[in-house]
């Protein structure tokens, strides 16, 4: 059975996304970063991210969506803003009928690299090696890892 997963590394300044699909092994269909302007009010930035994710949901019609969990942040305001984005993204996935997963950052890192404390460069290197591409940026690499983790979780559930 072919499984399609949209993985998201949530953010309001930079929101990474990736779509993987496959029956026996996942293939990367797309990945990138949604960026918003620092001069925009937060509601406009959230709306921009939501519109782009809605487009991806309509275009790829994923079976599941993974939104990386929020890790402890030193800046409370930033954490609250990212949490607001996460809430909207989870709502969009629920409305679309996706199975929803919220893997913790350490779970994603461990699943993808074997090291729950992997650095951004290590995540990017693994994403580029795993999917044979050199165009993955650091925010997109985290989203690739989320999609990859959720795809394998579903594959093991189906198998």
PDB file of C-alpha atoms in Angstrom:
ATOM      1  CA  UNK A   1       0.000   0.000   0.000  1.00  0.00           C
ATOM      2  CA  UNK A   2       1.377   3.397  -0.974  1.00  0.00           C
ATOM      3  CA  UNK A   3       1.649   5.805   1.945  1.00  0.00           C
ATOM      4  CA  UNK A   4       1.940   9.581   1.542  1.00  0.00           C
ATOM      5  CA  UNK A   5       3.075  11.755   4.453  1.00  0.00           C
ATOM      6  CA  UNK A   6       3.411  15.510   4.830  1.00  0.00           C
ATOM      7  CA  UNK A   7       6.069  16.358   7.419  1.00  0.00           C
ATOM      8  CA  UNK A   8       6.285  19.813   8.959  1.00  0.00           C
ATOM      9  CA  UNK A   9       8.911  21.588  11.055  1.00  0.00           C
ATOM     10  CA  UNK A  10       6.601  24.346  12.332  1.00  0.00           C
ATOM     11  CA  UNK A  11       7.540  27.985  12.543  1.00  0.00           C
ATOM     12  CA  UNK A  12       6.126  31.390  11.769  1.00  0.00           C
ATOM     13  CA  UNK A  13       9.321  32.850  10.286  1.00  0.00           C
ATOM     14  CA  UNK A  14      10.482  29.661   8.573  1.00  0.00           C
ATOM     15  CA  UNK A  15       8.235  26.605   8.319  1.00  0.00           C
ATOM     16  CA  UNK A  16       9.857  23.529   6.799  1.00  0.00           C
ATOM     17  CA  UNK A  17       7.762  21.049   4.838  1.00  0.00           C
ATOM     18  CA  UNK A  18       8.357  17.770   3.030  1.00  0.00           C
ATOM     19  CA  UNK A  19       6.216  15.147   1.346  1.00  0.00           C
ATOM     20  CA  UNK A  20       7.365  11.539   1.132  1.00  0.00           C
ATOM     21  CA  UNK A  21       5.516   8.743  -0.575  1.00  0.00           C
ATOM     22  CA  UNK A  22       6.106   5.092  -1.203  1.00  0.00           C
ATOM     23  CA  UNK A  23       4.993   1.520  -0.895  1.00  0.00           C
ATOM     24  CA  UNK A  24       8.163  -0.265   0.197  1.00  0.00           C
ATOM     25  CA  UNK A  25      10.442   2.701   0.768  1.00  0.00           C
ATOM     26  CA  UNK A  26       9.701   6.428   0.887  1.00  0.00           C
ATOM     27  CA  UNK A  27      10.609   8.764  -1.960  1.00  0.00           C
ATOM     28  CA  UNK A  28      10.858  12.518  -1.483  1.00  0.00           C
ATOM     29  CA  UNK A  29       8.245  14.256  -3.637  1.00  0.00           C
ATOM     30  CA  UNK A  30       8.909  17.796  -2.467  1.00  0.00           C
ATOM     31  CA  UNK A  31      10.495  19.737   0.337  1.00  0.00           C
ATOM     32  CA  UNK A  32      11.191  23.320   1.141  1.00  0.00           C
ATOM     33  CA  UNK A  33      10.618  26.222   3.476  1.00  0.00           C
ATOM     34  CA  UNK A  34       7.748  28.664   3.770  1.00  0.00           C
ATOM     35  CA  UNK A  35       9.136  32.041   4.821  1.00  0.00           C
ATOM     36  CA  UNK A  36       7.201  35.038   6.081  1.00  0.00           C
ATOM     37  CA  UNK A  37       8.246  38.639   6.422  1.00  0.00           C
ATOM     38  CA  UNK A  38       9.383  39.869   9.831  1.00  0.00           C
ATOM     39  CA  UNK A  39       7.400  43.075   9.250  1.00  0.00           C
ATOM     40  CA  UNK A  40       4.060  41.286   9.041  1.00  0.00           C
ATOM     41  CA  UNK A  41       1.765  40.947  12.056  1.00  0.00           C
ATOM     42  CA  UNK A  42       1.627  37.419  13.483  1.00  0.00           C
ATOM     43  CA  UNK A  43      -1.930  36.672  12.236  1.00  0.00           C
ATOM     44  CA  UNK A  44      -0.867  37.474   8.659  1.00  0.00           C
ATOM     45  CA  UNK A  45       2.194  35.263   8.983  1.00  0.00           C
ATOM     46  CA  UNK A  46       0.100  32.378  10.324  1.00  0.00           C
ATOM     47  CA  UNK A  47      -2.412  32.870   7.492  1.00  0.00           C
ATOM     48  CA  UNK A  48       0.409  32.735   4.924  1.00  0.00           C
ATOM     49  CA  UNK A  49       1.784  29.479   6.366  1.00  0.00           C
ATOM     50  CA  UNK A  50      -1.748  28.050   6.555  1.00  0.00           C
ATOM     51  CA  UNK A  51      -2.477  28.913   2.918  1.00  0.00           C
ATOM     52  CA  UNK A  52       0.716  27.239   1.720  1.00  0.00           C
ATOM     53  CA  UNK A  53       0.127  24.104   3.823  1.00  0.00           C
ATOM     54  CA  UNK A  54      -3.500  23.968   2.609  1.00  0.00           C
ATOM     55  CA  UNK A  55      -2.166  23.998  -0.951  1.00  0.00           C
ATOM     56  CA  UNK A  56       0.202  21.106  -0.161  1.00  0.00           C
ATOM     57  CA  UNK A  57      -2.619  19.142   1.480  1.00  0.00           C
ATOM     58  CA  UNK A  58      -4.809  19.618  -1.600  1.00  0.00           C
ATOM     59  CA  UNK A  59      -2.017  18.858  -4.068  1.00  0.00           C
ATOM     60  CA  UNK A  60      -0.538  15.734  -2.433  1.00  0.00           C
ATOM     61  CA  UNK A  61      -3.563  14.461  -0.443  1.00  0.00           C
ATOM     62  CA  UNK A  62      -1.412  12.832   2.252  1.00  0.00           C
ATOM     63  CA  UNK A  63      -2.637   9.926   4.338  1.00  0.00           C
ATOM     64  CA  UNK A  64      -0.874  11.351   7.367  1.00  0.00           C
ATOM     65  CA  UNK A  65       0.689  14.555   8.571  1.00  0.00           C
ATOM     66  CA  UNK A  66       3.489  14.858  11.094  1.00  0.00           C
ATOM     67  CA  UNK A  67       4.014  18.151  12.909  1.00  0.00           C
ATOM     68  CA  UNK A  68       7.168  18.148  14.986  1.00  0.00           C
ATOM     69  CA  UNK A  69       6.500  18.717  18.675  1.00  0.00           C
ATOM     70  CA  UNK A  70       7.583  21.900  20.353  1.00  0.00           C
ATOM     71  CA  UNK A  71      10.831  21.692  22.284  1.00  0.00           C
ATOM     72  CA  UNK A  72      11.580  23.890  25.268  1.00  0.00           C
ATOM     73  CA  UNK A  73      12.436  27.359  24.053  1.00  0.00           C
ATOM     74  CA  UNK A  74      14.267  30.057  25.980  1.00  0.00           C
ATOM     75  CA  UNK A  75      12.169  32.775  24.365  1.00  0.00           C
ATOM     76  CA  UNK A  76       8.594  32.399  25.637  1.00  0.00           C
ATOM     77  CA  UNK A  77       7.144  34.700  22.968  1.00  0.00           C
ATOM     78  CA  UNK A  78       8.706  32.669  20.171  1.00  0.00           C
ATOM     79  CA  UNK A  79       7.470  29.424  21.725  1.00  0.00           C
ATOM     80  CA  UNK A  80       3.931  30.798  21.978  1.00  0.00           C
ATOM     81  CA  UNK A  81       3.989  31.957  18.353  1.00  0.00           C
ATOM     82  CA  UNK A  82       5.247  28.573  17.126  1.00  0.00           C
ATOM     83  CA  UNK A  83       2.591  26.874  19.261  1.00  0.00           C
ATOM     84  CA  UNK A  84      -0.057  29.014  17.554  1.00  0.00           C
ATOM     85  CA  UNK A  85       1.213  27.895  14.148  1.00  0.00           C
ATOM     86  CA  UNK A  86       1.230  24.259  15.293  1.00  0.00           C
ATOM     87  CA  UNK A  87      -2.400  24.559  16.389  1.00  0.00           C
ATOM     88  CA  UNK A  88      -3.482  25.885  13.013  1.00  0.00           C
ATOM     89  CA  UNK A  89      -1.501  23.186  11.176  1.00  0.00           C
ATOM     90  CA  UNK A  90      -3.012  20.408  13.279  1.00  0.00           C
ATOM     91  CA  UNK A  91      -6.466  21.818  12.587  1.00  0.00           C
ATOM     92  CA  UNK A  92      -5.780  21.830   8.823  1.00  0.00           C
ATOM     93  CA  UNK A  93      -4.589  18.227   8.920  1.00  0.00           C
ATOM     94  CA  UNK A  94      -7.601  17.152  10.984  1.00  0.00           C
ATOM     95  CA  UNK A  95      -9.974  18.952   8.610  1.00  0.00           C
ATOM     96  CA  UNK A  96      -8.327  17.196   5.655  1.00  0.00           C
ATOM     97  CA  UNK A  97      -8.780  13.803   7.342  1.00  0.00           C
ATOM     98  CA  UNK A  98      -5.097  13.017   7.817  1.00  0.00           C
ATOM     99  CA  UNK A  99      -3.809  10.763  10.540  1.00  0.00           C
ATOM    100  CA  UNK A 100      -1.974  13.196  12.790  1.00  0.00           C
ATOM    101  CA  UNK A 101       1.352  12.608  14.504  1.00  0.00           C
ATOM    102  CA  UNK A 102       3.322  14.938  16.762  1.00  0.00           C
ATOM    103  CA  UNK A 103       6.728  13.329  17.200  1.00  0.00           C
ATOM    104  CA  UNK A 104       9.091  14.969  19.662  1.00  0.00           C
ATOM    105  CA  UNK A 105      12.264  16.485  18.180  1.00  0.00           C
ATOM    106  CA  UNK A 106      14.437  13.886  19.942  1.00  0.00           C
ATOM    107  CA  UNK A 107      12.277  11.045  18.560  1.00  0.00           C
ATOM    108  CA  UNK A 108      12.621  12.418  15.021  1.00  0.00           C
ATOM    109  CA  UNK A 109      16.391  12.810  15.376  1.00  0.00           C
ATOM    110  CA  UNK A 110      16.808   9.314  16.836  1.00  0.00           C
ATOM    111  CA  UNK A 111      14.595   7.726  14.176  1.00  0.00           C
ATOM    112  CA  UNK A 112      16.280   9.552  11.304  1.00  0.00           C
ATOM    113  CA  UNK A 113      19.946   9.611  12.321  1.00  0.00           C
ATOM    114  CA  UNK A 114      20.194   7.133  15.184  1.00  0.00           C
ATOM    115  CA  UNK A 115      21.179   9.997  17.505  1.00  0.00           C
ATOM    116  CA  UNK A 116      18.476  11.751  19.536  1.00  0.00           C
ATOM    117  CA  UNK A 117      20.798  14.742  19.926  1.00  0.00           C
ATOM    118  CA  UNK A 118      21.709  15.145  16.222  1.00  0.00           C
ATOM    119  CA  UNK A 119      22.718  18.634  15.121  1.00  0.00           C
ATOM    120  CA  UNK A 120      21.207  20.619  12.243  1.00  0.00           C
ATOM    121  CA  UNK A 121      24.160  19.783   9.946  1.00  0.00           C
ATOM    122  CA  UNK A 122      23.816  16.074  10.777  1.00  0.00           C
ATOM    123  CA  UNK A 123      20.080  16.182   9.987  1.00  0.00           C
ATOM    124  CA  UNK A 124      20.737  17.967   6.706  1.00  0.00           C
ATOM    125  CA  UNK A 125      23.482  15.507   5.749  1.00  0.00           C
ATOM    126  CA  UNK A 126      21.215  12.521   6.486  1.00  0.00           C
ATOM    127  CA  UNK A 127      18.326  14.033   4.494  1.00  0.00           C
ATOM    128  CA  UNK A 128      20.609  14.633   1.522  1.00  0.00           C
ATOM    129  CA  UNK A 129      22.070  11.113   1.707  1.00  0.00           C
ATOM    130  CA  UNK A 130      18.778   9.313   2.296  1.00  0.00           C
ATOM    131  CA  UNK A 131      16.940  11.058  -0.528  1.00  0.00           C
ATOM    132  CA  UNK A 132      19.882  11.625  -2.912  1.00  0.00           C
ATOM    133  CA  UNK A 133      19.434  15.373  -3.176  1.00  0.00           C
ATOM    134  CA  UNK A 134      21.661  18.335  -2.425  1.00  0.00           C
ATOM    135  CA  UNK A 135      18.910  20.955  -2.317  1.00  0.00           C
ATOM    136  CA  UNK A 136      17.673  20.309   1.228  1.00  0.00           C
ATOM    137  CA  UNK A 137      18.164  23.225   3.659  1.00  0.00           C
ATOM    138  CA  UNK A 138      18.284  22.862   7.436  1.00  0.00           C
ATOM    139  CA  UNK A 139      14.590  23.680   8.082  1.00  0.00           C
ATOM    140  CA  UNK A 140      13.514  21.457   5.207  1.00  0.00           C
ATOM    141  CA  UNK A 141      15.778  18.667   6.515  1.00  0.00           C
ATOM    142  CA  UNK A 142      13.888  18.630   9.801  1.00  0.00           C
ATOM    143  CA  UNK A 143      10.596  18.371   7.896  1.00  0.00           C
ATOM    144  CA  UNK A 144      12.031  15.549   5.760  1.00  0.00           C
ATOM    145  CA  UNK A 145      12.994  13.748   8.963  1.00  0.00           C
ATOM    146  CA  UNK A 146       9.483  14.210  10.396  1.00  0.00           C
ATOM    147  CA  UNK A 147       7.872  12.858   7.206  1.00  0.00           C
ATOM    148  CA  UNK A 148      10.362   9.969   7.122  1.00  0.00           C
ATOM    149  CA  UNK A 149       9.708   9.088  10.777  1.00  0.00           C
ATOM    150  CA  UNK A 150       5.921   9.129  10.354  1.00  0.00           C
ATOM    151  CA  UNK A 151       6.136   7.128   7.082  1.00  0.00           C
ATOM    152  CA  UNK A 152       8.096   4.358   8.816  1.00  0.00           C
ATOM    153  CA  UNK A 153       5.746   4.402  11.793  1.00  0.00           C
ATOM    154  CA  UNK A 154       2.787   3.894   9.427  1.00  0.00           C
ATOM    155  CA  UNK A 155       4.626   1.298   7.331  1.00  0.00           C
ATOM    156  CA  UNK A 156       5.321  -0.771  10.429  1.00  0.00           C
ATOM    157  CA  UNK A 157       1.697  -0.442  11.517  1.00  0.00           C
ATOM    158  CA  UNK A 158       0.407  -1.584   8.091  1.00  0.00           C
ATOM    159  CA  UNK A 159       2.934  -4.394   7.562  1.00  0.00           C
TER     160      UNK A 159
END
